[in-house]
Amino acid sequence: MTKDKVLIFDTTLRDGEKSTGATMTHAEKLEIAELLDDMGVDIIEAGFPIASEGDFNAVSEIAKRSKRATICGLARANYKDIDRCWEAVKHAGSPRIHTFIGTSPLHRAIPNLDMDQMAERIHDTVTHARNLCDNVQWSPMDATRTEWDYLCRVVEIAIKAGATTINIPDTVGYTAPAESAELIRKLIATVPGADDVIFATHCHNDLGMATANSLAAVIGGARQIECTINGLGERAGNTALEEVVMALKIRGDIMPYETGIDTRKIMNISRRVATVSGFAVQFNKAIVGKNAFAHESGIHQDGMLKNAETFEIMRPEDVGLSGTSLPLGKHSGRAALRAKLAELGFDLADNQLNDVFVRFKDLADRKKEVFDDDLMALVYQNDSGEDRVKLKSLRVVCGTEGPQEADMVLEIDGTDVKTSATGDGPVDATFNAVKALFPHGARLQLYQVQAVTEGTDAQATVMVRMEEEGRIATGQSADTDTVVASAKAYINAINRLLVRREHSSPGYDTKGVSYKDN
Ligand code: KIV
Ligand code: ZN
């Protein structure tokens, strides 16, 4: 049977990055964009170019480096936004401008436009975008709470003005599957010119229905799904890419559509996005959660041993997991490590492999068995050597009688400095030592410890989120010693904040979207 193609539009770098605290560095954005392109994403929404110099530079650089994917930037419904967006995306082999305006009664009230004035604005801005770029996407924000007749009217205007993709956003996660399908069906059936454009669906997960609503929209006729890796996104997040893609792959019998995604690359990018965004994936998350392919109960294990299909509807290998665990220990060599990393989806250059090998040997000396997750943590450990602040040594004295004491040596801009600090517990003492050596005004927003493997010798992954004058940075590190992991994660966050200080352009609100005229 020939299957209809559904385009995958990834907005991890734009809508996903809007999650509170999920800001990524320039280098991280380029890396994620490359992984998305490699896995077969059709359109990458790389950012909101007018939001800041940082966003503009990231979108331009992603556009310049793009290989196969269309690179899209977001713009509000005004000429200045659209021009800036074009300046950034025009470098791509295949550029797209995505312009939007809120069309529901609540959103129309913000710029204080009546229905006719808004219709005129849509006509003018889509025409302007189309004069710059052949590929224009238009979105009526909060479409699912817009009067359907008015929605049909403005969609027709956008199509006539030259939009090539019409995206229907469920901005606040309000719709439900039957309605989602019905709305797309109605638009396609009634709007003149609908057959000449692609309809897209863009859902948020406020009621936990984003995946179902997106698939229902496809059944209703949409041929582009907008989504993010791990469902990253504002509030409850966006539709998760891995969920819709795997649902279409596994249930082709009732949903005869295909995507161009190489699903074996899903786990790797999921882990990378979790690391750079600081948003850990919940253990029982569909497709990419740690437990998604784990079977613990006796009955399940028994069934799995007899026939994996008893309790598994997809093969772990299809999402990039190694079905079996190859134990690596201190006697393993470089070749075994390289083979294992390749199996996990990492293609490291020789010098990177050497660095990981040194860390691997160090860990294997302290730990009986090194598991897949341990290796991931080692690969992602941030020791690029470019950080301004580095941990040289740490000794913490603990006991039942407080306060705890931390003796620390840091290298700051190439010079070693040391101190002793006390605190309410070993982690507090450690953080106080960092503060004494590198005074800063950043506030600790979140401190989270996760054991990535089992046992008392497990590696702990620590994540900290810090905030300084509205800038947020997350730091992450892994070590068998939780306090050392905490110190490194804290220092990692500080280094990221320092980078952000240099790149931020104060005064521009990148989170809220306001309707300002030119
Ligand atoms: O959720 C939304 O409405 C959006 C638009 C900008 C497409 O992200
Ligand atoms: Zn959105």
mmCIF file of C-alpha atoms in Angstrom, residues 163-448:
data_model
loop_
_atom_site.group_PDB
_atom_site.id
_atom_site.type_symbol
_atom_site.label_atom_id
_atom_site.label_comp_id
_atom_site.label_asym_id
_atom_site.label_seq_id
_atom_site.Cartn_x
_atom_site.Cartn_y
_atom_site.Cartn_z
ATOM 1 C CA ALA A 163 1.317 30.990 2.289
ATOM 2 C CA THR A 164 2.443 27.498 1.300
ATOM 3 C CA THR A 165 1.845 25.825 4.678
ATOM 4 C CA ILE A 166 -1.044 26.584 7.006
ATOM 5 C CA ASN A 167 -0.330 25.570 10.569
ATOM 6 C CA ILE A 168 -3.226 25.148 12.998
ATOM 7 C CA PRO A 169 -1.883 25.601 16.541
ATOM 8 C CA ASP A 170 -3.620 24.314 19.635
ATOM 9 C CA THR A 171 -1.630 26.869 21.571
ATOM 10 C CA VAL A 172 -3.073 26.145 24.997
ATOM 11 C CA GLY A 173 -3.630 22.394 24.658
ATOM 12 C CA TYR A 174 -7.408 22.822 24.646
ATOM 13 C CA THR A 175 -8.679 20.633 21.835
ATOM 14 C CA ALA A 176 -9.469 16.904 21.884
ATOM 15 C CA PRO A 177 -8.839 14.255 19.191
ATOM 16 C CA ALA A 178 -12.269 14.204 17.519
ATOM 17 C CA GLU A 179 -12.384 17.990 17.350
ATOM 18 C CA SER A 180 -8.784 18.210 16.130
ATOM 19 C CA ALA A 181 -9.580 15.934 13.169
ATOM 20 C CA GLU A 182 -12.861 17.722 12.473
ATOM 21 C CA LEU A 183 -11.282 21.174 12.371
ATOM 22 C CA ILE A 184 -8.685 20.164 9.782
ATOM 23 C CA ARG A 185 -11.346 18.349 7.760
ATOM 24 C CA LYS A 186 -13.559 21.461 7.738
ATOM 25 C CA LEU A 187 -10.722 23.756 6.676
ATOM 26 C CA ILE A 188 -9.724 21.466 3.819
ATOM 27 C CA ALA A 189 -13.336 21.012 2.692
ATOM 28 C CA THR A 190 -14.399 24.640 2.805
ATOM 29 C CA VAL A 191 -11.464 26.989 2.258
ATOM 30 C CA PRO A 192 -10.817 27.841 -1.416
ATOM 31 C CA GLY A 193 -7.228 26.960 -2.344
ATOM 32 C CA ALA A 194 -6.853 24.487 0.555
ATOM 33 C CA ASP A 195 -5.766 21.744 -1.844
ATOM 34 C CA ASP A 196 -2.736 23.790 -2.896
ATOM 35 C CA VAL A 197 -1.192 24.051 0.578
ATOM 36 C CA ILE A 198 -0.054 21.698 3.319
ATOM 37 C CA PHE A 199 -1.971 21.787 6.573
ATOM 38 C CA ALA A 200 0.087 21.379 9.721
ATOM 39 C CA THR A 201 -0.839 20.580 13.299
ATOM 40 C CA HIS A 202 0.923 22.112 16.311
ATOM 41 C CA CYS A 203 -0.290 20.837 19.668
ATOM 42 C CA HIS A 204 0.511 21.541 23.281
ATOM 43 C CA ASN A 205 0.103 18.979 26.023
ATOM 44 C CA ASP A 206 -1.801 20.827 28.739
ATOM 45 C CA LEU A 207 -4.425 18.068 28.960
ATOM 46 C CA GLY A 208 -2.022 15.270 28.016
ATOM 47 C CA MET A 209 -3.584 14.947 24.548
ATOM 48 C CA ALA A 210 -0.911 16.491 22.291
ATOM 49 C CA THR A 211 0.118 13.230 20.630
ATOM 50 C CA ALA A 212 -3.469 12.032 20.184
ATOM 51 C CA ASN A 213 -4.558 15.432 18.847
ATOM 52 C CA SER A 214 -1.678 15.554 16.358
ATOM 53 C CA LEU A 215 -2.428 12.063 15.041
ATOM 54 C CA ALA A 216 -6.129 12.888 14.809
ATOM 55 C CA ALA A 217 -5.272 16.004 12.796
ATOM 56 C CA VAL A 218 -3.314 13.795 10.384
ATOM 57 C CA ILE A 219 -6.336 11.525 10.047
ATOM 58 C CA GLY A 220 -8.337 14.696 9.309
ATOM 59 C CA GLY A 221 -5.931 15.638 6.501
ATOM 60 C CA ALA A 222 -2.918 17.422 8.051
ATOM 61 C CA ARG A 223 0.379 16.405 6.456
ATOM 62 C CA GLN A 224 2.830 18.137 8.759
ATOM 63 C CA ILE A 225 3.239 17.503 12.486
ATOM 64 C CA GLU A 226 5.016 20.082 14.618
ATOM 65 C CA CYS A 227 6.777 18.555 17.580
ATOM 66 C CA THR A 228 9.801 18.574 19.857
ATOM 67 C CA ILE A 229 12.233 15.977 21.131
ATOM 68 C CA ASN A 230 11.068 14.586 24.500
ATOM 69 C CA GLY A 231 7.963 16.801 24.205
ATOM 70 C CA LEU A 232 10.047 19.729 25.457
ATOM 71 C CA GLY A 233 8.090 22.968 25.471
ATOM 72 C CA GLU A 234 6.346 25.630 27.474
ATOM 73 C CA ARG A 235 4.140 24.516 30.394
ATOM 74 C CA ALA A 236 3.255 20.831 29.789
ATOM 75 C CA GLY A 237 5.247 20.828 26.568
ATOM 76 C CA ASN A 238 4.639 20.202 22.872
ATOM 77 C CA THR A 239 3.802 17.023 20.979
ATOM 78 C CA ALA A 240 6.716 14.604 21.408
ATOM 79 C CA LEU A 241 8.420 13.790 18.098
ATOM 80 C CA GLU A 242 9.335 10.270 19.187
ATOM 81 C CA GLU A 243 5.703 9.488 20.103
ATOM 82 C CA VAL A 244 4.060 10.558 16.856
ATOM 83 C CA VAL A 245 6.786 9.053 14.707
ATOM 84 C CA MET A 246 6.685 5.680 16.466
ATOM 85 C CA ALA A 247 2.875 5.672 16.565
ATOM 86 C CA LEU A 248 2.773 6.130 12.787
ATOM 87 C CA LYS A 249 5.418 3.446 12.316
ATOM 88 C CA ILE A 250 3.823 0.867 14.605
ATOM 89 C CA ARG A 251 0.169 1.507 13.707
ATOM 90 C CA GLY A 252 0.531 1.837 9.940
ATOM 91 C CA ASP A 253 -2.390 -0.588 9.726
ATOM 92 C CA ILE A 254 -4.835 2.083 10.898
ATOM 93 C CA MET A 255 -2.760 5.167 10.075
ATOM 94 C CA PRO A 256 -1.254 4.593 6.617
ATOM 95 C CA TYR A 257 1.250 7.456 6.718
ATOM 96 C CA GLU A 258 5.005 7.512 6.725
ATOM 97 C CA THR A 259 7.702 9.887 7.904
ATOM 98 C CA GLY A 260 11.295 10.202 6.775
ATOM 99 C CA ILE A 261 12.670 9.751 10.300
ATOM 100 C CA ASP A 262 15.416 7.242 10.991
ATOM 101 C CA THR A 263 13.904 6.027 14.254
ATOM 102 C CA ARG A 264 17.157 4.360 15.333
ATOM 103 C CA LYS A 265 18.504 7.847 16.043
ATOM 104 C CA ILE A 266 15.745 8.680 18.518
ATOM 105 C CA MET A 267 17.411 7.620 21.779
ATOM 106 C CA ASN A 268 20.643 9.419 21.094
ATOM 107 C CA ILE A 269 19.009 12.762 20.350
ATOM 108 C CA SER A 270 16.580 12.329 23.235
ATOM 109 C CA ARG A 271 19.467 11.920 25.663
ATOM 110 C CA ARG A 272 21.352 14.830 24.171
ATOM 111 C CA VAL A 273 18.342 17.147 24.387
ATOM 112 C CA ALA A 274 17.750 16.051 28.005
ATOM 113 C CA THR A 275 21.347 16.892 28.843
ATOM 114 C CA VAL A 276 21.616 20.265 27.148
ATOM 115 C CA SER A 277 18.167 21.437 28.233
ATOM 116 C CA GLY A 278 18.559 20.158 31.787
ATOM 117 C CA PHE A 279 15.127 18.537 31.529
ATOM 118 C CA ALA A 280 15.589 14.902 32.521
ATOM 119 C CA VAL A 281 13.252 12.430 30.802
ATOM 120 C CA GLN A 282 10.794 10.836 33.213
ATOM 121 C CA PHE A 283 11.480 7.124 33.678
ATOM 122 C CA ASN A 284 8.087 5.989 32.362
ATOM 123 C CA LYS A 285 7.975 8.406 29.386
ATOM 124 C CA ALA A 286 6.707 6.675 26.230
ATOM 125 C CA ILE A 287 9.458 5.554 23.812
ATOM 126 C CA VAL A 288 12.439 7.287 25.448
ATOM 127 C CA GLY A 289 11.932 6.761 29.205
ATOM 128 C CA LYS A 290 14.454 4.574 31.018
ATOM 129 C CA ASN A 291 11.710 2.048 31.781
ATOM 130 C CA ALA A 292 10.006 2.110 28.375
ATOM 131 C CA PHE A 293 11.666 -1.193 27.447
ATOM 132 C CA ALA A 294 12.312 -2.564 30.945
ATOM 133 C CA HIS A 295 10.457 -5.572 32.268
ATOM 134 C CA GLU A 296 10.648 -6.246 35.933
ATOM 135 C CA SER A 297 7.771 -8.407 37.084
ATOM 136 C CA GLY A 298 8.223 -12.184 36.989
ATOM 137 C CA ILE A 299 5.274 -12.787 34.661
ATOM 138 C CA HIS A 300 6.526 -10.198 32.177
ATOM 139 C CA GLN A 301 10.078 -11.500 32.287
ATOM 140 C CA ASP A 302 8.820 -15.022 31.727
ATOM 141 C CA GLY A 303 6.712 -13.888 28.751
ATOM 142 C CA MET A 304 9.584 -11.883 27.308
ATOM 143 C CA LEU A 305 11.942 -14.837 27.506
ATOM 144 C CA LYS A 306 9.495 -16.972 25.539
ATOM 145 C CA ASN A 307 8.594 -14.329 22.952
ATOM 146 C CA ALA A 308 9.544 -10.653 23.109
ATOM 147 C CA GLU A 309 6.309 -9.678 21.340
ATOM 148 C CA THR A 310 4.311 -10.847 24.376
ATOM 149 C CA PHE A 311 4.970 -7.558 26.130
ATOM 150 C CA GLU A 312 6.735 -5.408 23.539
ATOM 151 C CA ILE A 313 5.026 -3.718 20.589
ATOM 152 C CA MET A 314 8.278 -2.326 19.213
ATOM 153 C CA ARG A 315 11.843 -3.517 19.194
ATOM 154 C CA PRO A 316 14.248 -1.531 21.386
ATOM 155 C CA GLU A 317 16.695 -1.514 18.461
ATOM 156 C CA ASP A 318 14.166 0.428 16.375
ATOM 157 C CA VAL A 319 14.515 3.448 18.647
ATOM 158 C CA GLY A 320 18.280 3.121 18.982
ATOM 159 C CA LEU A 321 18.598 1.071 22.134
ATOM 160 C CA SER A 322 21.007 -1.831 22.290
ATOM 161 C CA GLY A 323 18.775 -4.804 23.003
ATOM 162 C CA THR A 324 21.387 -6.576 25.050
ATOM 163 C CA SER A 325 23.863 -5.240 27.547
ATOM 164 C CA LEU A 326 27.534 -5.806 26.787
ATOM 165 C CA PRO A 327 29.304 -5.606 30.132
ATOM 166 C CA LEU A 328 32.312 -3.296 30.037
ATOM 167 C CA GLY A 329 34.815 -3.324 32.879
ATOM 168 C CA LYS A 330 38.343 -2.293 33.744
ATOM 169 C CA HIS A 331 39.878 -4.954 31.505
ATOM 170 C CA SER A 332 38.077 -3.730 28.393
ATOM 171 C CA GLY A 333 40.130 -1.960 25.763
ATOM 172 C CA ARG A 334 39.665 0.987 23.439
ATOM 173 C CA ALA A 335 38.249 -1.178 20.632
ATOM 174 C CA ALA A 336 35.504 -2.570 22.863
ATOM 175 C CA LEU A 337 34.691 0.929 24.060
ATOM 176 C CA ARG A 338 34.534 2.261 20.490
ATOM 177 C CA ALA A 339 32.266 -0.629 19.432
ATOM 178 C CA LYS A 340 29.958 -0.090 22.390
ATOM 179 C CA LEU A 341 29.772 3.661 21.772
ATOM 180 C CA ALA A 342 29.015 3.059 18.084
ATOM 181 C CA GLU A 343 26.200 0.741 19.127
ATOM 182 C CA LEU A 344 24.844 3.551 21.292
ATOM 183 C CA GLY A 345 24.915 5.924 18.329
ATOM 184 C CA PHE A 346 28.170 7.825 18.997
ATOM 185 C CA ASP A 347 30.680 8.323 16.230
ATOM 186 C CA LEU A 348 33.574 9.914 18.121
ATOM 187 C CA ALA A 349 36.749 11.320 16.606
ATOM 188 C CA ASP A 350 39.977 9.689 17.848
ATOM 189 C CA ASN A 351 40.829 12.489 20.273
ATOM 190 C CA GLN A 352 37.281 12.467 21.721
ATOM 191 C CA LEU A 353 37.452 8.698 22.101
ATOM 192 C CA ASN A 354 40.772 9.043 23.924
ATOM 193 C CA ASP A 355 39.249 11.510 26.389
ATOM 194 C CA VAL A 356 36.264 9.232 27.032
ATOM 195 C CA PHE A 357 38.607 6.244 27.370
ATOM 196 C CA VAL A 358 40.609 7.970 30.122
ATOM 197 C CA ARG A 359 37.408 8.790 32.013
ATOM 198 C CA PHE A 360 36.075 5.285 31.361
ATOM 199 C CA LYS A 361 39.239 3.657 32.842
ATOM 200 C CA ASP A 362 39.026 5.932 35.831
ATOM 201 C CA LEU A 363 35.378 4.963 36.391
ATOM 202 C CA ALA A 364 35.982 1.252 35.744
ATOM 203 C CA ASP A 365 38.620 1.271 38.474
ATOM 204 C CA ARG A 366 36.006 2.455 40.945
ATOM 205 C CA LYS A 367 33.042 0.447 39.697
ATOM 206 C CA LYS A 368 32.388 -3.251 39.009
ATOM 207 C CA GLU A 369 30.502 -2.869 35.756
ATOM 208 C CA VAL A 370 30.106 0.116 33.466
ATOM 209 C CA PHE A 371 26.589 0.225 32.010
ATOM 210 C CA ASP A 372 25.285 1.962 28.887
ATOM 211 C CA ASP A 373 24.001 4.897 30.905
ATOM 212 C CA ASP A 374 27.358 5.266 32.632
ATOM 213 C CA LEU A 375 28.968 5.554 29.214
ATOM 214 C CA MET A 376 26.443 8.146 28.066
ATOM 215 C CA ALA A 377 27.178 10.192 31.140
ATOM 216 C CA LEU A 378 30.922 9.928 30.447
ATOM 217 C CA VAL A 379 30.488 11.083 26.851
ATOM 218 C CA TYR A 380 28.348 14.005 27.865
ATOM 219 C CA GLN A 381 30.537 15.066 30.759
ATOM 220 C CA ASN A 382 31.541 18.633 30.071
ATOM 221 C CA ASP A 383 35.321 18.864 30.110
ATOM 222 C CA SER A 384 35.828 20.822 26.939
ATOM 223 C CA GLY A 385 38.721 22.663 28.580
ATOM 224 C CA GLU A 386 37.269 26.024 27.545
ATOM 225 C CA ASP A 387 35.564 26.724 30.846
ATOM 226 C CA ARG A 388 36.780 29.704 32.829
ATOM 227 C CA VAL A 389 36.197 27.985 36.157
ATOM 228 C CA LYS A 390 37.469 24.431 36.738
ATOM 229 C CA LEU A 391 37.478 22.141 39.729
ATOM 230 C CA LYS A 392 41.007 21.066 40.647
ATOM 231 C CA SER A 393 40.376 19.300 43.951
ATOM 232 C CA LEU A 394 37.750 18.822 46.622
ATOM 233 C CA ARG A 395 37.892 17.260 50.080
ATOM 234 C CA VAL A 396 34.793 17.253 52.213
ATOM 235 C CA VAL A 397 34.681 16.403 55.913
ATOM 236 C CA CYS A 398 31.331 14.965 56.997
ATOM 237 C CA GLY A 399 30.043 13.769 60.336
ATOM 238 C CA THR A 400 26.976 13.642 62.501
ATOM 239 C CA GLU A 401 28.090 16.836 64.245
ATOM 240 C CA GLY A 402 27.843 19.741 61.787
ATOM 241 C CA PRO A 403 28.824 21.950 60.203
ATOM 242 C CA GLN A 404 30.422 20.102 57.286
ATOM 243 C CA GLU A 405 33.591 21.497 55.784
ATOM 244 C CA ALA A 406 34.813 21.600 52.183
ATOM 245 C CA ASP A 407 38.443 22.224 51.172
ATOM 246 C CA MET A 408 38.490 23.233 47.542
ATOM 247 C CA VAL A 409 40.934 24.275 44.850
ATOM 248 C CA LEU A 410 39.546 25.913 41.721
ATOM 249 C CA GLU A 411 41.362 27.049 38.617
ATOM 250 C CA ILE A 412 39.903 30.384 37.591
ATOM 251 C CA ASP A 413 41.128 31.834 34.303
ATOM 252 C CA GLY A 414 44.269 29.727 34.611
ATOM 253 C CA THR A 415 45.135 30.586 38.237
ATOM 254 C CA ASP A 416 44.663 28.193 41.154
ATOM 255 C CA VAL A 417 42.814 29.533 44.190
ATOM 256 C CA LYS A 418 41.838 27.638 47.313
ATOM 257 C CA THR A 419 39.620 27.962 50.343
ATOM 258 C CA SER A 420 37.813 26.107 53.124
ATOM 259 C CA ALA A 421 34.124 26.704 53.672
ATOM 260 C CA THR A 422 31.488 25.271 55.969
ATOM 261 C CA GLY A 423 27.834 24.596 55.291
ATOM 262 C CA ASP A 424 24.684 22.873 56.297
ATOM 263 C CA GLY A 425 25.624 19.516 54.779
ATOM 264 C CA PRO A 426 28.412 18.525 52.382
ATOM 265 C CA VAL A 427 26.759 19.937 49.246
ATOM 266 C CA ASP A 428 26.033 23.275 50.906
ATOM 267 C CA ALA A 429 29.649 23.464 52.153
ATOM 268 C CA THR A 430 30.863 22.686 48.625
ATOM 269 C CA PHE A 431 28.665 25.333 47.002
ATOM 270 C CA ASN A 432 29.756 27.872 49.654
ATOM 271 C CA ALA A 433 33.388 27.128 48.776
ATOM 272 C CA VAL A 434 32.686 27.835 45.085
ATOM 273 C CA LYS A 435 30.935 31.081 46.056
ATOM 274 C CA ALA A 436 33.870 32.148 48.229
ATOM 275 C CA LEU A 437 36.358 31.532 45.419
ATOM 276 C CA PHE A 438 34.209 32.835 42.600
ATOM 277 C CA PRO A 439 31.762 35.373 44.055
ATOM 278 C CA HIS A 440 28.579 35.700 41.963
ATOM 279 C CA GLY A 441 24.989 36.815 42.306
ATOM 280 C CA ALA A 442 23.438 33.727 40.723
ATOM 281 C CA ARG A 443 20.650 32.029 42.633
ATOM 282 C CA LEU A 444 20.288 28.255 42.825
ATOM 283 C CA GLN A 445 16.801 27.420 41.492
ATOM 284 C CA LEU A 446 16.957 23.645 41.361
ATOM 285 C CA TYR A 447 19.234 20.888 42.590
ATOM 286 C CA GLN A 448 18.456 17.360 41.464
#
